[in-house]
Short mmCIF file of C-alpha atoms and ligand atoms in Angstrom, two decimals:
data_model
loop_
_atom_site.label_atom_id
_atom_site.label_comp_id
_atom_site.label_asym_id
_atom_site.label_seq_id
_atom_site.Cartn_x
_atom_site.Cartn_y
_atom_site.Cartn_z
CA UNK A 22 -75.27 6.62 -89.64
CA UNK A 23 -74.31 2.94 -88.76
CA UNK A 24 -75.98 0.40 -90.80
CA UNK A 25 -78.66 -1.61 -89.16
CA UNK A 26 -80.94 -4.78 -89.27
CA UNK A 27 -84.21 -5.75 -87.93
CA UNK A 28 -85.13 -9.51 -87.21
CA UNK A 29 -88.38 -9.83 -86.86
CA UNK A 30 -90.67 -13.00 -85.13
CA UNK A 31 -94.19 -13.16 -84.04
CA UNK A 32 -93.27 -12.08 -80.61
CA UNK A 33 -91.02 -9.12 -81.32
CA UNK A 34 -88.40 -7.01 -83.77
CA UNK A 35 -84.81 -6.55 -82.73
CA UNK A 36 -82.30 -4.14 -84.11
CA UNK A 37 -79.14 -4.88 -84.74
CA UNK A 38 -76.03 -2.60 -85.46
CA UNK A 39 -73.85 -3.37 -88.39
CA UNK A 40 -69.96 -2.62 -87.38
CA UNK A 41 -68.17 -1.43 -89.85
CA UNK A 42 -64.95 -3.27 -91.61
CA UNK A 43 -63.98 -5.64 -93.85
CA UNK A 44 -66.11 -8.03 -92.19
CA UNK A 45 -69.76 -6.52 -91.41
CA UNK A 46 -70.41 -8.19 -88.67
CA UNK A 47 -73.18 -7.88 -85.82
CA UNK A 48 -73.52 -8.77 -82.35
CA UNK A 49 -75.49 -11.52 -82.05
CA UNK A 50 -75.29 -11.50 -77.91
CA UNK A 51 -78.29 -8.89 -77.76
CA UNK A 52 -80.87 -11.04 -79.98
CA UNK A 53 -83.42 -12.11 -77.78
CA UNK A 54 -87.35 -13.43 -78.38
CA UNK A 55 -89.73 -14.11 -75.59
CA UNK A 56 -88.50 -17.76 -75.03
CA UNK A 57 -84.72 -16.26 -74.02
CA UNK A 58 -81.91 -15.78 -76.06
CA UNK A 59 -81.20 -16.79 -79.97
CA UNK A 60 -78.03 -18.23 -80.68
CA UNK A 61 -76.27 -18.86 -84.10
CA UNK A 62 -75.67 -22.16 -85.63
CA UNK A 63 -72.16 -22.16 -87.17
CA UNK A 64 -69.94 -25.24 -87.44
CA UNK A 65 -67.03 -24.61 -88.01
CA UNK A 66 -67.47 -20.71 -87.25
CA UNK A 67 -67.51 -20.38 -90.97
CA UNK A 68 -69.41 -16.98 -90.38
CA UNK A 69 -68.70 -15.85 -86.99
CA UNK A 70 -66.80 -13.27 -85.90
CA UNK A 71 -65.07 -14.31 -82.25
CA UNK A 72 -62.80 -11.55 -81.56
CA UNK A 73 -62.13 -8.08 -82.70
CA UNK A 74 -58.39 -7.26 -84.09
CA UNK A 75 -56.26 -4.64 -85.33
CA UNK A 76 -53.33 -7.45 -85.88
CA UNK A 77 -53.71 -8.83 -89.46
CA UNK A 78 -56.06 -7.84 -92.35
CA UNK A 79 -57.11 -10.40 -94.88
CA UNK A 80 -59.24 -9.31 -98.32
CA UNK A 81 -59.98 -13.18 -99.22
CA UNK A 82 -61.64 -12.11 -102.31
CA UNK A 83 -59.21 -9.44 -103.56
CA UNK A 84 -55.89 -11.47 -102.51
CA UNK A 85 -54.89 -9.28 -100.04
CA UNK A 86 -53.20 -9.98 -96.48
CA UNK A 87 -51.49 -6.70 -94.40
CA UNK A 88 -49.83 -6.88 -90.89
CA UNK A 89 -51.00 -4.37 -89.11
CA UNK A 90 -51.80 -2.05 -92.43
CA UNK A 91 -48.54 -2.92 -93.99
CA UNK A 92 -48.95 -5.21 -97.40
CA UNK A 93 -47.02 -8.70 -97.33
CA UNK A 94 -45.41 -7.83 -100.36
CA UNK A 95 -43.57 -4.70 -98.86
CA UNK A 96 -42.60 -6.75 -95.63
CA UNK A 97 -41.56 -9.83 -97.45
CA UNK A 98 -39.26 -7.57 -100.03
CA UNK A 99 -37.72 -5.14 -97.28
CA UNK A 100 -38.19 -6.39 -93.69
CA UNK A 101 -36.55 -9.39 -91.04
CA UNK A 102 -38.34 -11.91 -89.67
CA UNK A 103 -38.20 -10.01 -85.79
CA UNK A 104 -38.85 -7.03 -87.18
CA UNK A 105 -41.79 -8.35 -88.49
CA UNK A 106 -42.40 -10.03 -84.91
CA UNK A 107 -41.87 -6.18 -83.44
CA UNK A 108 -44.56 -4.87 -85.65
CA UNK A 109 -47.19 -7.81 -84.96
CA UNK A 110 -46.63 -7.34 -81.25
CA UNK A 111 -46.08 -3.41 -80.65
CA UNK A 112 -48.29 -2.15 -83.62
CA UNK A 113 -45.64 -0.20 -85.43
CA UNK A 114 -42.31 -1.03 -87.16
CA UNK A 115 -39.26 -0.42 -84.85
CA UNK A 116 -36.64 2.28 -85.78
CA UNK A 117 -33.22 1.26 -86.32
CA UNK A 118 -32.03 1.72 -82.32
CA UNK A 119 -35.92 -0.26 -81.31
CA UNK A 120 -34.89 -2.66 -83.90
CA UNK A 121 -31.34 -3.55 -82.63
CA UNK A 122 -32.33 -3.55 -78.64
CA UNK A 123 -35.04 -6.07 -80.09
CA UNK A 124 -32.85 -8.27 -81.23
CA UNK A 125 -30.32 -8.20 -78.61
CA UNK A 126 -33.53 -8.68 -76.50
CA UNK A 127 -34.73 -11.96 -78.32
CA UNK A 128 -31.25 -13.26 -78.66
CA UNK A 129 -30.65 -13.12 -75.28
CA UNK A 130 -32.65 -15.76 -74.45
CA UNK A 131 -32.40 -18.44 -77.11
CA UNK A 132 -30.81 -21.04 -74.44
CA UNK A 133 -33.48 -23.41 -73.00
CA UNK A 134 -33.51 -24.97 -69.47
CA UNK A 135 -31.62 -28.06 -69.88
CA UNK A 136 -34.39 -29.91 -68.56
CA UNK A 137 -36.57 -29.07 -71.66
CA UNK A 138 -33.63 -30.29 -73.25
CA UNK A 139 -34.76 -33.82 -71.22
CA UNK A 140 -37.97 -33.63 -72.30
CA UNK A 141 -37.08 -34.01 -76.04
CA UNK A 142 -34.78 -36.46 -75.40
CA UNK A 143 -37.16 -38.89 -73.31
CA UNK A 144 -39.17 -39.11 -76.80
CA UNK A 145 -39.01 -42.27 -79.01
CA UNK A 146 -36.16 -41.80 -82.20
CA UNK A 147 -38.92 -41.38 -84.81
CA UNK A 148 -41.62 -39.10 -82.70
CA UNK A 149 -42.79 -36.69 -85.06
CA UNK A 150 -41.24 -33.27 -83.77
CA UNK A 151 -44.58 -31.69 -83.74
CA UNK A 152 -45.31 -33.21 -80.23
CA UNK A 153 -41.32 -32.83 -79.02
CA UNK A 154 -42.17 -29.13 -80.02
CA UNK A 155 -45.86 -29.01 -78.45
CA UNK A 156 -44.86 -30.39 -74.98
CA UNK A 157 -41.47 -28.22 -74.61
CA UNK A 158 -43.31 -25.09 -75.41
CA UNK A 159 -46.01 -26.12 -72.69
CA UNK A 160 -43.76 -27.69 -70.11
CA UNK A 161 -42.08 -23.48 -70.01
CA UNK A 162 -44.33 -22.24 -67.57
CA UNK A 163 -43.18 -24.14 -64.78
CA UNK A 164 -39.67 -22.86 -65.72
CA UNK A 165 -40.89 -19.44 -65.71
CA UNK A 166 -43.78 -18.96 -63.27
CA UNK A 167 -43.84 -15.42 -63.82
CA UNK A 168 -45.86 -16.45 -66.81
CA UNK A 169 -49.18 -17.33 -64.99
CA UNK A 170 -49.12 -13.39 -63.92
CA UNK A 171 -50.89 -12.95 -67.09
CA UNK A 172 -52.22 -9.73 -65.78
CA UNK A 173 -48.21 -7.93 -64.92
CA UNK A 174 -47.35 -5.91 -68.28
CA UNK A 175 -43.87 -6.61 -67.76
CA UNK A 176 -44.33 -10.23 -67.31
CA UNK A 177 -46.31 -11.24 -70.13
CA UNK A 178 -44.01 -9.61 -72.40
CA UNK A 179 -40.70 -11.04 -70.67
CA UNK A 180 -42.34 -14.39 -71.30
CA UNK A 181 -43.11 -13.51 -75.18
CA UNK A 182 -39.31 -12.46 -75.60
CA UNK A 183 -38.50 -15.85 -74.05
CA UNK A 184 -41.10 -17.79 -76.34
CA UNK A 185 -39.59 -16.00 -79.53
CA UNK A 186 -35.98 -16.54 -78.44
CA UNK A 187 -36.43 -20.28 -77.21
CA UNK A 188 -38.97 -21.72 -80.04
CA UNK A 189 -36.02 -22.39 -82.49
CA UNK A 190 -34.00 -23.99 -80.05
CA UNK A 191 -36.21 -26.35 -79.18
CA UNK A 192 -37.46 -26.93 -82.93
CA UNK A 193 -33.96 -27.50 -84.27
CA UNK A 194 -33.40 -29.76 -81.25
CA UNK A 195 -36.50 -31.70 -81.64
CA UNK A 196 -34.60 -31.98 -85.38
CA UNK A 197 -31.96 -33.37 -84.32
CA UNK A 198 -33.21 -35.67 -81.82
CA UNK A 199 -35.12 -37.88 -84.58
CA UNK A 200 -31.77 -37.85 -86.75
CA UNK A 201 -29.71 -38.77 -83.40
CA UNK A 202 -26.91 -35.83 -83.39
CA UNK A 203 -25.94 -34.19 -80.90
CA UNK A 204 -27.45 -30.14 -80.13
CA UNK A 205 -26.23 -27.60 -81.59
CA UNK A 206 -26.61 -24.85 -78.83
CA UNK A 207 -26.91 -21.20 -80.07
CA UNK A 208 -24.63 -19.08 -81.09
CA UNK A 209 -24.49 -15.10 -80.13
CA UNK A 210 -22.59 -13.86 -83.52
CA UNK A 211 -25.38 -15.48 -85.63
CA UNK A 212 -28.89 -13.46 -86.15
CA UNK A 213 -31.97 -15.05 -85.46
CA UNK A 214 -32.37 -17.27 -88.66
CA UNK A 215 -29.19 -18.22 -89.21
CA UNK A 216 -28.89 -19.59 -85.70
CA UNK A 217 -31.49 -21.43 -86.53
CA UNK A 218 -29.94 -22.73 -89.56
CA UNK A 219 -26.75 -23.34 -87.90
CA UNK A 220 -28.49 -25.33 -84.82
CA UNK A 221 -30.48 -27.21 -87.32
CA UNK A 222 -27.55 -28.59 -89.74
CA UNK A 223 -24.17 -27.78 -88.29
CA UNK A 224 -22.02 -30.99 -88.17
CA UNK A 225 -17.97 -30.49 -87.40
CA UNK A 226 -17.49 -26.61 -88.75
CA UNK A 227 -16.89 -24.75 -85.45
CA UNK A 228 -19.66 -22.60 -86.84
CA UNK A 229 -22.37 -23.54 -89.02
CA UNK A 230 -22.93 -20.58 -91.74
CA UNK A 231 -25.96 -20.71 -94.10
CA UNK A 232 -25.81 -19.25 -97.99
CA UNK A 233 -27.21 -15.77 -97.07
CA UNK A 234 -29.94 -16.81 -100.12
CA UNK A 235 -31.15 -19.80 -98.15
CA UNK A 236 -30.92 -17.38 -95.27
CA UNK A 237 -33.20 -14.78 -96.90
CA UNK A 238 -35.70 -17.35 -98.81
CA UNK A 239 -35.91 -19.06 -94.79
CA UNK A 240 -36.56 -15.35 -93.95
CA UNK A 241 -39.06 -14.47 -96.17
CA UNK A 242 -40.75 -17.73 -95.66
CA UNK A 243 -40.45 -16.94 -91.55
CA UNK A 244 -42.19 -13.17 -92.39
CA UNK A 245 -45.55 -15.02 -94.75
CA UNK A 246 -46.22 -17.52 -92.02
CA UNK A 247 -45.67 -15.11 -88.79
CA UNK A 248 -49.42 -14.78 -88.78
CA UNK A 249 -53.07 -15.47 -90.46
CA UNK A 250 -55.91 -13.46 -88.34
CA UNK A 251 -58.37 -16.34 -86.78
CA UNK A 252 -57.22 -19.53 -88.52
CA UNK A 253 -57.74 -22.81 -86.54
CA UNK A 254 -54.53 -22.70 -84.46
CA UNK A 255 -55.08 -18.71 -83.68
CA UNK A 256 -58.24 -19.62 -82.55
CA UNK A 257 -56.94 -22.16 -80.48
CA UNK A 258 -54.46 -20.11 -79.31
CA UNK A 259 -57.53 -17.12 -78.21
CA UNK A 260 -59.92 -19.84 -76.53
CA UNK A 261 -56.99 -21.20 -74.11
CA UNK A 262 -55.98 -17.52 -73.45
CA UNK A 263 -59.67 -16.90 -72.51
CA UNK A 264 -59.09 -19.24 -69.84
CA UNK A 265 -56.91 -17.29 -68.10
CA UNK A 266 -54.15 -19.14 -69.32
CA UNK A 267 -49.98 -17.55 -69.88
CA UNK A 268 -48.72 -17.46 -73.95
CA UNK A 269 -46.74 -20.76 -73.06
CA UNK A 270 -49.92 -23.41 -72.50
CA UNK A 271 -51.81 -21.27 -75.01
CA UNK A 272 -49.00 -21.48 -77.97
CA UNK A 273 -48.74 -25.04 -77.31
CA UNK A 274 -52.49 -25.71 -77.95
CA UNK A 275 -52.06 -23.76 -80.72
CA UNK A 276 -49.14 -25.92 -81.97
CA UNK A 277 -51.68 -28.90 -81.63
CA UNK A 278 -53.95 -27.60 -83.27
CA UNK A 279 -51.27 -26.51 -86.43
CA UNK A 280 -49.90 -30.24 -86.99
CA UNK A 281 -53.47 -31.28 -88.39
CA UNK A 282 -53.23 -31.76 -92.03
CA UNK A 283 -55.95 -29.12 -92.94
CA UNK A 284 -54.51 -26.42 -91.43
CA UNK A 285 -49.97 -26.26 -91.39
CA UNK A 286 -49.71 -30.34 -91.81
CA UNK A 287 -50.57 -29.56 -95.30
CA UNK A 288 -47.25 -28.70 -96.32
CA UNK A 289 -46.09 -31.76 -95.79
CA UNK A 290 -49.00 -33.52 -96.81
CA UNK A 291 -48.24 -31.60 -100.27
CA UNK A 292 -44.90 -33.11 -100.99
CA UNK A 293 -46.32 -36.71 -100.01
CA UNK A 294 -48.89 -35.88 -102.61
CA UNK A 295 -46.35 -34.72 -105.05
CA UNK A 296 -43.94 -37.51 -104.68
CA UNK A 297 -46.80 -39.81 -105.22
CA UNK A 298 -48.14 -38.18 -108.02
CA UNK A 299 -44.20 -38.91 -109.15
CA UNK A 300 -44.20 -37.05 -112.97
CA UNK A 301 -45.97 -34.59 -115.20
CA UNK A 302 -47.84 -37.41 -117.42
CA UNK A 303 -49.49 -38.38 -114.42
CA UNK A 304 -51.42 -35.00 -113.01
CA UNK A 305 -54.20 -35.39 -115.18
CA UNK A 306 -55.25 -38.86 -113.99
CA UNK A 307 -54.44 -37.33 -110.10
CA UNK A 308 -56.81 -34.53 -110.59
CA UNK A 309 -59.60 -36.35 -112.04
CA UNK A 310 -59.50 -38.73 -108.85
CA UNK A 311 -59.54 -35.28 -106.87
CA UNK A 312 -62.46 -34.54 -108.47
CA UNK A 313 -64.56 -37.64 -108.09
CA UNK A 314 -63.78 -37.81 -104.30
CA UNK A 315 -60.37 -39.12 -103.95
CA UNK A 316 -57.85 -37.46 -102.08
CA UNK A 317 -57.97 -33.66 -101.98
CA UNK A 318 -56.08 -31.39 -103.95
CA UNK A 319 -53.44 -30.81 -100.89
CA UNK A 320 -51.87 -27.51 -101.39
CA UNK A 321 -55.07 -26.05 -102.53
CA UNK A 322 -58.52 -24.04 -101.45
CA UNK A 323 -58.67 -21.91 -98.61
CA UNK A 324 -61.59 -20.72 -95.91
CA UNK A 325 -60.65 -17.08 -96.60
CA UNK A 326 -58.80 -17.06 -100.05
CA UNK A 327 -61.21 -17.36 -103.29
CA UNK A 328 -58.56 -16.05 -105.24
CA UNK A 329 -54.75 -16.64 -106.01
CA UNK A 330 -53.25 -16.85 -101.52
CA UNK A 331 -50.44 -14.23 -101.94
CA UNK A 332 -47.97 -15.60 -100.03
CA UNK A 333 -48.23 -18.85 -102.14
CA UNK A 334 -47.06 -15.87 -105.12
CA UNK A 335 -44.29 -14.89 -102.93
CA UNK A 336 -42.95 -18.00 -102.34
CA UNK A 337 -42.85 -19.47 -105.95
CA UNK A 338 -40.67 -16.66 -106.70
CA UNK A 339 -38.48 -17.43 -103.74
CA UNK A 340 -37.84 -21.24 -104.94
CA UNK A 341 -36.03 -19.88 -107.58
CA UNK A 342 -33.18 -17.68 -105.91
CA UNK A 343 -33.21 -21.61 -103.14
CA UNK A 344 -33.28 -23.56 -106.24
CA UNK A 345 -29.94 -21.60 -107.37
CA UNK A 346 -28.24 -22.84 -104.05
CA UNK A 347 -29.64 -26.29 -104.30
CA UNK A 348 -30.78 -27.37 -107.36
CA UNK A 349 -34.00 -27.20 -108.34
CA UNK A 350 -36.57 -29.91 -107.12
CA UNK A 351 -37.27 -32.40 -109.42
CA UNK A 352 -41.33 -32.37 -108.26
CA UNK A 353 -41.17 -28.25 -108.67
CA UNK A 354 -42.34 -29.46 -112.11
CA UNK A 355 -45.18 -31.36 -111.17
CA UNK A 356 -46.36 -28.92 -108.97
CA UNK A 357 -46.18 -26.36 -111.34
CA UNK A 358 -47.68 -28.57 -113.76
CA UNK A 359 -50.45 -29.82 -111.15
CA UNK A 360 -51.07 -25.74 -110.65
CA UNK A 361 -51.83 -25.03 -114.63
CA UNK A 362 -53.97 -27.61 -114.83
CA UNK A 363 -56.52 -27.22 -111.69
CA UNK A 364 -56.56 -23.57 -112.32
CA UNK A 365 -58.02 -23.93 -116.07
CA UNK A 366 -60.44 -27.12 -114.64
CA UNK A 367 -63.95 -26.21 -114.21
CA UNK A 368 -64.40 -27.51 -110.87
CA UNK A 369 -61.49 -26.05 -109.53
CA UNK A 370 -62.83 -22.69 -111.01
CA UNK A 371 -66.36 -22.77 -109.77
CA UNK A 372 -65.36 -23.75 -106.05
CA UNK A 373 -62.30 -21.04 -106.65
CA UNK A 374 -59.68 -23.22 -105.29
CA UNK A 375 -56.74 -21.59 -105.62
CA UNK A 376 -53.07 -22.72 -104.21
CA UNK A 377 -52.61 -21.50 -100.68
CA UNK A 378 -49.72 -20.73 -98.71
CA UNK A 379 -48.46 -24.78 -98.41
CA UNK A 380 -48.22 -25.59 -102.19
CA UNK A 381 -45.08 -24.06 -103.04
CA UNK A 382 -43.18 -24.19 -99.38
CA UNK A 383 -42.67 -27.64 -98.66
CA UNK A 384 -40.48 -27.76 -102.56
CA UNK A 385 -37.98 -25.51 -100.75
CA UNK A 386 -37.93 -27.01 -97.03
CA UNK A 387 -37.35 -30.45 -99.12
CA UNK A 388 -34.27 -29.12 -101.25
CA UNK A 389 -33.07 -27.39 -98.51
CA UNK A 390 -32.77 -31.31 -97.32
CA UNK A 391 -35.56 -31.08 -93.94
CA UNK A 392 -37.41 -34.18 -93.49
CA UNK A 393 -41.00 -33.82 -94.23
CA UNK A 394 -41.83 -34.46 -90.19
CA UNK A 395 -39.98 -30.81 -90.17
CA UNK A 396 -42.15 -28.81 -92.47
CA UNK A 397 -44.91 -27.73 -90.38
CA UNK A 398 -42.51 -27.15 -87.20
CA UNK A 399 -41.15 -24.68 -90.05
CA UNK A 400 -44.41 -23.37 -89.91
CA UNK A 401 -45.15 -23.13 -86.37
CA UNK A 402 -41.83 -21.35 -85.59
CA UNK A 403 -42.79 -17.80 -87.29
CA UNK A 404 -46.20 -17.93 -86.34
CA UNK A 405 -45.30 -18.00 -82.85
CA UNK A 406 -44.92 -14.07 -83.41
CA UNK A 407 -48.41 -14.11 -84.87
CA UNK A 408 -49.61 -16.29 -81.48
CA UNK A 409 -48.03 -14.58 -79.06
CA UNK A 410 -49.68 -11.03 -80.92
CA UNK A 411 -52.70 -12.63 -80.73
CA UNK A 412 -52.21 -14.17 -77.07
CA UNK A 413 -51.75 -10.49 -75.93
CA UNK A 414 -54.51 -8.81 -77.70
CA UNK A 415 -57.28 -10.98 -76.55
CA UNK A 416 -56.33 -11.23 -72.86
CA UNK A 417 -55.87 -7.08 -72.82
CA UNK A 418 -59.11 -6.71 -74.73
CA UNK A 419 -61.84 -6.07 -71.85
CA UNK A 420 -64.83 -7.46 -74.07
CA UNK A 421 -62.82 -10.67 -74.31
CA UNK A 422 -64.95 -13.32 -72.10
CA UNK A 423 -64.11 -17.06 -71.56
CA UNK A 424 -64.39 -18.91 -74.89
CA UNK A 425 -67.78 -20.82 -74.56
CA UNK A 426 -69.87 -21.58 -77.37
CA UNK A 427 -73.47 -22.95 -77.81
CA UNK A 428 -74.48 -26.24 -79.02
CA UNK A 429 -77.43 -27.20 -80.82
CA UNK A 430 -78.42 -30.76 -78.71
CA UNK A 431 -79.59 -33.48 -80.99
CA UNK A 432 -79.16 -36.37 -78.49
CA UNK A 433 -81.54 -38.48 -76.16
CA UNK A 434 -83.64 -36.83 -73.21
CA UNK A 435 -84.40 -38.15 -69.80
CA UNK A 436 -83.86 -41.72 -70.21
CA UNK A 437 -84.34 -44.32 -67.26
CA UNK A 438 -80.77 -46.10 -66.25
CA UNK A 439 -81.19 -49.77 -66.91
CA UNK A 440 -79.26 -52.19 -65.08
CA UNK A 441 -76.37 -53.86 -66.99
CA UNK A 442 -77.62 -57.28 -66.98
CA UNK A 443 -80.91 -55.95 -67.83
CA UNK A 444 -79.58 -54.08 -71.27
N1 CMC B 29 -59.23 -30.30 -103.20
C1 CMC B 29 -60.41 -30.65 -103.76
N2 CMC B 29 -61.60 -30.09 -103.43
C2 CMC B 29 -61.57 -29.13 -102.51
C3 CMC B 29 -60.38 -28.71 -101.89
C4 CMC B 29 -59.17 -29.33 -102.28
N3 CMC B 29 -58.01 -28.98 -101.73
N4 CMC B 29 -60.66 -27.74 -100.98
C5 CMC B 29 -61.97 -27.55 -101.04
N5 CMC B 29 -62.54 -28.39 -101.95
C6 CMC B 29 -63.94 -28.46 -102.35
C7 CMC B 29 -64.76 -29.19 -101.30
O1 CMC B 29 -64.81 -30.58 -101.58
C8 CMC B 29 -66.08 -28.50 -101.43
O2 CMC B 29 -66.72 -28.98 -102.58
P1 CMC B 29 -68.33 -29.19 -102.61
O3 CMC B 29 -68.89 -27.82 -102.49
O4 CMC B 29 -68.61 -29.87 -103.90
O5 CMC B 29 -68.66 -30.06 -101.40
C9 CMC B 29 -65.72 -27.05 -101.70
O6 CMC B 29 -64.44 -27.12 -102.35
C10 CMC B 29 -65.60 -26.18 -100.45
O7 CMC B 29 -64.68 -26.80 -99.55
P2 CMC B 29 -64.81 -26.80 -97.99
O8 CMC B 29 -64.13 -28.02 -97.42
O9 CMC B 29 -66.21 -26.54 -97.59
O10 CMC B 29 -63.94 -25.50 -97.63
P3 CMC B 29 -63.41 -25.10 -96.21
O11 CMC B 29 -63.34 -23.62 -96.21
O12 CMC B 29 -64.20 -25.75 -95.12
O13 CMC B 29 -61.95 -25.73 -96.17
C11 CMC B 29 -59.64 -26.04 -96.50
C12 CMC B 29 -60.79 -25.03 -96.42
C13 CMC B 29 -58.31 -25.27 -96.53
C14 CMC B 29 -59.64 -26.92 -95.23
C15 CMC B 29 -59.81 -26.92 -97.77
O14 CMC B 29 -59.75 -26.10 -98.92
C16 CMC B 29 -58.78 -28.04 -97.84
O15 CMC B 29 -59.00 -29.12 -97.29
N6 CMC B 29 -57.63 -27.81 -98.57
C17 CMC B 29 -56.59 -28.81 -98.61
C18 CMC B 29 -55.74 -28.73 -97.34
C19 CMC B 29 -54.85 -27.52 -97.34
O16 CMC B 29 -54.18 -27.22 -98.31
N7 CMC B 29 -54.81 -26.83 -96.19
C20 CMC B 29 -53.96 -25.64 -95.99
C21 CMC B 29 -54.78 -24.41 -95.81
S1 CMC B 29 -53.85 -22.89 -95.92
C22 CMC B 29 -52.70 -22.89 -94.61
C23 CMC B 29 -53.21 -23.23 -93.28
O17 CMC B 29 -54.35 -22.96 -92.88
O18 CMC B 29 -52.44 -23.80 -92.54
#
């Protein structure tokens, strides 16, 4: 028997189910009173759930995340970053002969048209590659119009395979732009990340190959960040689709909506935070300025995560096998330092601020030499898969309607126009 509750006013008592899940959630479209319909006030849709989704599971209080049923842990240790990308998209992992016509798929079409190729170009030297990235992934539907036939199976998944394929080009080209090399254009005998490795950094080597470490660290990082349920930029990503819109415009307002510092700018508002921070003597003084309304704790606190984000575990263990290749990163102790410290404080505790999936990351991008501008294109890169997942399941989900919500007006009503040399 489904779970139910009444709301009660003076004029009458509705019912509502309870759905089942790791959210209970009801639907608040059939609450009604005798003045018309009751809608929920929610800034920030802190409690509201927009969609439904069999993509990504989050247990914010327990620490857990799963792709499609399958813990991060498990993927991170033993899966690829397109393999990963296979299992967001289709639902289930690809077998070995799946796996290798995916790739060949993707790999196909990493080249861009050279005209995107333009469009990065026409950008000032120090643009941040955020917007290089945003307006070459939304200039690709008028390369590929196929893409507005959002409702032809066969096209919207030709134009995911293109998106996945074509994002690193561009990113490592928007890269190389700001540092004024030439691109690097891909390379069939190298696998998805270490093409986009060697497009990133190779110089004069006829080809550009990574230490398989930095390889597999870039991996694992690619696999934590492919997706994150119905974060800002998801959302983003869902209200465009509702639209009507093909993955390419939607993914690029999702991009958008990723550089803000809140959401994936915080990576590389973390290593600005730990370079100014500068040594371990001086965390105590940062923290107590965190705590009487300085700065924020970058790196730190989470919507969904009250406990310990575990794909911020995962990747302090992988700074040590990149630390091996490179060094290790003289601020790695600071931020570990910065860690011990809010976890035992008391306000840290009581709001349970934790350190999410951006505290740890930007210490490897950094010794693996990108420019902090490059951290949250880093970001956006894997979670394309996640995008692109989530592109697909809310335009072929027939209770999906136009994104539209309420507002609560607080302004002026009915005012009389005054003439401007009147006012
Ligand atoms: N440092 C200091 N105080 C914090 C922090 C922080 N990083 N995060 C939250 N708080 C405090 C906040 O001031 C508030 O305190 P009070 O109740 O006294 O007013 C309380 O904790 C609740 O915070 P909130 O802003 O209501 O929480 P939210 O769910 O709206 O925001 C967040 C979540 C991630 C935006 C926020 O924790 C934050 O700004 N963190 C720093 C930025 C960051 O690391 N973002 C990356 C998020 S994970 C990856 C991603 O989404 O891309």
């Amino acid at each position: 028997m489904p779970e139910s509750l009444k709301l009660t006013s003076p004029e009458t008592t509705v019912e509502l189910t309870v759905t089942d899940g790791a959210i209970r959630a009801t639907d608040l479209r059939q609450v009604a009173t005798d003045q018309g319909p009751l809608a929920s006030y929610d800034p920030g849709l802190v409690n509201t759930a927009s969609c439904r989704s069999a993509i990504t599971y989050i247990d914010g209080d327990a620490g857990i995340l799963e792709y499609r049923g399958y813990p991060i842990e498990q993927l991170a240790a033993n899966a690829t970053h397109l393999e990963v990308a296979y299992l967001l998209l289709y639902g289930e992992l690809p077998t070995p002969e799946q796996l290798t016509a995916w790739e060949n798929r993707v790999n196909n079409h990493r080249f861009v048209h050279e005209n995107v190729r333009s469009i990065i170009q026409s950008y000032r030297y120090d643009a941040h590659p955020m917007a290089k990235l945003m307006s070459g992934v939304a200039s690709m539907h008028t390369f590929y119009p196929s893409a507005r036939q959002i409702d032809d199976p066969e096209a919207r998944e030709r134009n995911i395979v293109r998106l996945l394929a074509k994002i690193p080009t561009m990113a490592a080209w928007a890269y190389r732009h700001s540092i004024g090399r030439h691109y690097v254009y891909p390379n069939d005998e190298l696998g998805y990340v270490d093409n986009f490795l060697a497009m990133l950094f190779q110089s004069q080597q006829l080809v550009y190959r990574a230490d398989p470490r930095v390889t597999r660290a870039l991996e694992i990082l690619f696999i934590l960040h492919a997706d994150h349920e119905q974060n800002c930029s998801t959302n983003a990503v869902r209200a465009v689709a509702s639209a009507g819109n093909d993955v390419y415009t939607s993914v690029g307002a999702g991009i958008g909506a990723l550089f803000g510092p809140l959401h994936g700018g915080a990576n590389e508002a973390v290593l600005k935070m730990l370079g100014e921070i500068g040594s371990v003597d001086r965390v105590p003084e940062f923290v107590e300025g965190v705590k009487n309304g300085g700065a924020r704790l970058m790196g730190f606190g989470h919507r969904v995560y009250k406990n310990y984000d575990p794909r911020a575990r995962i990747i302090k263990r992988a700074c040590e096998d990149v630390f091996e290749v490179t060094g290790v990163n003289p601020l790695l102790q600071v931020a570990l330092e910065l860690e011990k410290y809010a976890l035992e404080d008391e306000y840290f505790i009581k709001r349970r601020l934790y350190p999410n999936v951006d505290f740890y990351s930007g210490l490897i991008y950094e010794a693996l030499k990108f420019p902090p501008e490059m951290f949250t294109v880093l970001f956006a890169v894997p979670r394309t898969s996640g995008w692109a997942a989530q592109w697909l399941e809310g335009i072929t989900d027939p209770q999906q309607r136009i994104t539209r919500p309420k507002q609560v007006y607080t302004g002026h009503r009915n005012r009389q126009f005054i003439a401007a040399d009147e006012r």
